[in-house]
Amino acid sequence: MTTLCEMLQQHFDDYQINYRIHATRRMFQRVIHENDVERVLKEGSIIEQYEDKMKCAICRNGHTENGFTTVILEQNNTILVFKRVPAKICDNCGEEYISSEVNNKLLHHARAETNRGITFELLEFAA
């Protein structure tokens, strides 16, 4: 009999990963690539499942609604501020989550700006 974990690992690409803004910040600071995170998720085990309208993992009382947020990424001497980033925001505590696609675009753009030698930049996020 196939376990839920095995089923999800087989169909990993069919699921949407949501990242907390905190995770995106730490990934950028610690130079952790999103492919590494996805590999760990594919090979790991499931500890919790969420509905389509995700219950907040922080307060456990609210549910997320579509909205926008500002994301600040820092690494060494580089500070990047992305405005109007699409996010799911908890209607109770305000915790913010971004999709895997948005996370990948943010980190890709942040790495490119860092490679250009940018120290501070304010950017409008382009989906």
mmCIF file of C-alpha atoms in Angstrom:
data_model
loop_
_atom_site.group_PDB
_atom_site.id
_atom_site.type_symbol
_atom_site.label_atom_id
_atom_site.label_comp_id
_atom_site.label_asym_id
_atom_site.label_seq_id
_atom_site.Cartn_x
_atom_site.Cartn_y
_atom_site.Cartn_z
ATOM 1 C CA MET A 1 0.000 0.000 0.000
ATOM 2 C CA THR A 2 1.359 3.431 -0.977
ATOM 3 C CA THR A 3 1.789 5.845 1.929
ATOM 4 C CA LEU A 4 0.806 9.501 1.666
ATOM 5 C CA CYS A 5 4.477 10.485 1.762
ATOM 6 C CA GLU A 6 5.335 8.134 -1.102
ATOM 7 C CA MET A 7 2.388 9.394 -3.134
ATOM 8 C CA LEU A 8 3.413 13.030 -2.655
ATOM 9 C CA GLN A 9 7.021 12.267 -3.530
ATOM 10 C CA GLN A 10 5.872 10.618 -6.761
ATOM 11 C CA HIS A 11 3.649 13.608 -7.626
ATOM 12 C CA PHE A 12 5.791 16.374 -6.096
ATOM 13 C CA ASP A 13 5.589 18.603 -9.177
ATOM 14 C CA ASP A 14 1.775 18.684 -8.921
ATOM 15 C CA TYR A 15 1.895 20.498 -5.551
ATOM 16 C CA GLN A 16 2.501 24.168 -4.719
ATOM 17 C CA ILE A 17 5.216 24.978 -2.172
ATOM 18 C CA ASN A 18 4.663 28.099 -0.060
ATOM 19 C CA TYR A 19 7.625 29.758 1.654
ATOM 20 C CA ARG A 20 7.494 32.003 4.692
ATOM 21 C CA ILE A 21 9.241 35.315 4.049
ATOM 22 C CA HIS A 22 11.613 34.376 6.873
ATOM 23 C CA ALA A 23 12.666 31.261 4.934
ATOM 24 C CA THR A 24 13.351 33.285 1.780
ATOM 25 C CA ARG A 25 15.484 35.733 3.784
ATOM 26 C CA ARG A 26 17.488 32.919 5.360
ATOM 27 C CA MET A 27 17.921 31.137 2.021
ATOM 28 C CA PHE A 28 19.396 34.317 0.526
ATOM 29 C CA GLN A 29 21.608 35.055 3.553
ATOM 30 C CA ARG A 30 22.938 31.510 3.806
ATOM 31 C CA VAL A 31 23.214 30.985 0.031
ATOM 32 C CA ILE A 32 20.797 28.052 0.057
ATOM 33 C CA HIS A 33 19.452 27.339 -3.406
ATOM 34 C CA GLU A 34 15.746 26.597 -3.866
ATOM 35 C CA ASN A 35 16.623 23.378 -5.729
ATOM 36 C CA ASP A 36 18.277 22.105 -2.537
ATOM 37 C CA VAL A 37 15.135 22.868 -0.544
ATOM 38 C CA GLU A 38 12.946 21.084 -3.097
ATOM 39 C CA ARG A 39 15.286 18.072 -3.104
ATOM 40 C CA VAL A 40 15.039 17.824 0.694
ATOM 41 C CA LEU A 41 11.258 18.119 0.511
ATOM 42 C CA LYS A 42 11.061 15.382 -2.138
ATOM 43 C CA GLU A 43 13.199 13.028 -0.071
ATOM 44 C CA GLY A 44 11.792 13.932 3.365
ATOM 45 C CA SER A 45 8.625 13.051 5.224
ATOM 46 C CA ILE A 46 5.339 14.945 5.586
ATOM 47 C CA ILE A 47 4.609 16.413 8.994
ATOM 48 C CA GLU A 48 1.536 18.514 8.144
ATOM 49 C CA GLN A 49 -0.925 19.089 5.300
ATOM 50 C CA TYR A 50 -2.733 22.320 4.382
ATOM 51 C CA GLU A 51 -6.027 23.050 2.670
ATOM 52 C CA ASP A 52 -6.272 25.245 -0.427
ATOM 53 C CA LYS A 53 -7.039 28.240 1.796
ATOM 54 C CA MET A 54 -4.078 27.569 4.030
ATOM 55 C CA LYS A 55 -4.420 27.669 7.802
ATOM 56 C CA CYS A 56 -1.651 29.812 9.275
ATOM 57 C CA ALA A 57 1.274 27.723 10.512
ATOM 58 C CA ILE A 58 2.221 30.413 13.052
ATOM 59 C CA CYS A 59 -0.963 31.394 14.919
ATOM 60 C CA ARG A 60 -2.978 28.319 13.867
ATOM 61 C CA ASN A 61 -6.156 30.422 14.059
ATOM 62 C CA GLY A 62 -6.200 32.477 10.873
ATOM 63 C CA HIS A 63 -6.405 31.586 7.214
ATOM 64 C CA THR A 64 -4.455 33.123 4.380
ATOM 65 C CA GLU A 65 -5.811 35.630 1.882
ATOM 66 C CA ASN A 66 -4.173 36.820 -1.337
ATOM 67 C CA GLY A 67 -2.331 40.131 -1.042
ATOM 68 C CA PHE A 68 1.014 41.866 -1.471
ATOM 69 C CA THR A 69 4.002 42.391 0.810
ATOM 70 C CA THR A 70 7.434 43.981 0.887
ATOM 71 C CA VAL A 71 10.405 41.611 1.129
ATOM 72 C CA ILE A 72 13.819 42.743 2.361
ATOM 73 C CA LEU A 73 16.755 40.446 1.547
ATOM 74 C CA GLU A 74 20.175 40.986 3.090
ATOM 75 C CA GLN A 75 23.464 39.211 2.416
ATOM 76 C CA ASN A 76 26.836 40.549 3.532
ATOM 77 C CA ASN A 77 26.805 44.224 2.399
ATOM 78 C CA THR A 78 23.837 43.870 0.031
ATOM 79 C CA ILE A 79 20.306 45.013 0.938
ATOM 80 C CA LEU A 80 17.500 44.504 -1.587
ATOM 81 C CA VAL A 81 13.940 45.726 -1.008
ATOM 82 C CA PHE A 82 11.227 44.201 -3.214
ATOM 83 C CA LYS A 83 7.847 45.960 -3.112
ATOM 84 C CA ARG A 84 4.422 44.571 -4.112
ATOM 85 C CA VAL A 85 5.439 40.915 -3.884
ATOM 86 C CA PRO A 86 2.390 38.606 -4.287
ATOM 87 C CA ALA A 87 1.775 36.762 -1.029
ATOM 88 C CA LYS A 88 -0.764 34.902 1.041
ATOM 89 C CA ILE A 89 -1.276 36.799 4.288
ATOM 90 C CA CYS A 90 -2.838 35.454 7.490
ATOM 91 C CA ASP A 91 -6.080 37.267 8.280
ATOM 92 C CA ASN A 92 -5.393 36.848 12.006
ATOM 93 C CA CYS A 93 -1.685 37.474 12.724
ATOM 94 C CA GLY A 94 -0.412 38.923 9.431
ATOM 95 C CA GLU A 95 2.191 36.202 8.756
ATOM 96 C CA GLU A 96 3.188 36.232 5.089
ATOM 97 C CA TYR A 97 3.790 33.299 2.747
ATOM 98 C CA ILE A 98 5.011 33.339 -0.844
ATOM 99 C CA SER A 99 4.682 30.657 -3.492
ATOM 100 C CA SER A 100 7.581 28.589 -4.728
ATOM 101 C CA GLU A 101 7.446 30.433 -8.063
ATOM 102 C CA VAL A 102 7.663 33.863 -6.397
ATOM 103 C CA ASN A 103 10.409 32.633 -4.052
ATOM 104 C CA ASN A 104 12.455 31.363 -7.007
ATOM 105 C CA LYS A 105 12.060 34.658 -8.898
ATOM 106 C CA LEU A 106 13.019 36.704 -5.830
ATOM 107 C CA LEU A 107 16.139 34.653 -5.142
ATOM 108 C CA HIS A 108 17.160 34.596 -8.810
ATOM 109 C CA HIS A 109 16.823 38.378 -9.071
ATOM 110 C CA ALA A 110 18.595 38.893 -5.726
ATOM 111 C CA ARG A 111 21.535 36.728 -6.804
ATOM 112 C CA ALA A 112 21.814 38.666 -10.076
ATOM 113 C CA GLU A 113 21.841 42.005 -8.222
ATOM 114 C CA THR A 114 24.461 40.702 -5.774
ATOM 115 C CA ASN A 115 26.643 39.525 -8.670
ATOM 116 C CA ARG A 116 26.380 43.023 -10.186
ATOM 117 C CA GLY A 117 27.824 44.435 -6.942
ATOM 118 C CA ILE A 118 24.677 46.258 -5.823
ATOM 119 C CA THR A 119 24.753 47.293 -2.150
ATOM 120 C CA PHE A 120 21.237 48.767 -1.818
ATOM 121 C CA GLU A 121 18.322 48.693 -4.228
ATOM 122 C CA LEU A 122 14.561 49.294 -4.038
ATOM 123 C CA LEU A 123 12.712 47.249 -6.668
ATOM 124 C CA GLU A 124 9.111 46.822 -7.770
ATOM 125 C CA PHE A 125 8.540 43.070 -8.012
ATOM 126 C CA ALA A 126 7.632 41.938 -11.511
ATOM 127 C CA ALA A 127 5.723 38.653 -11.619
#
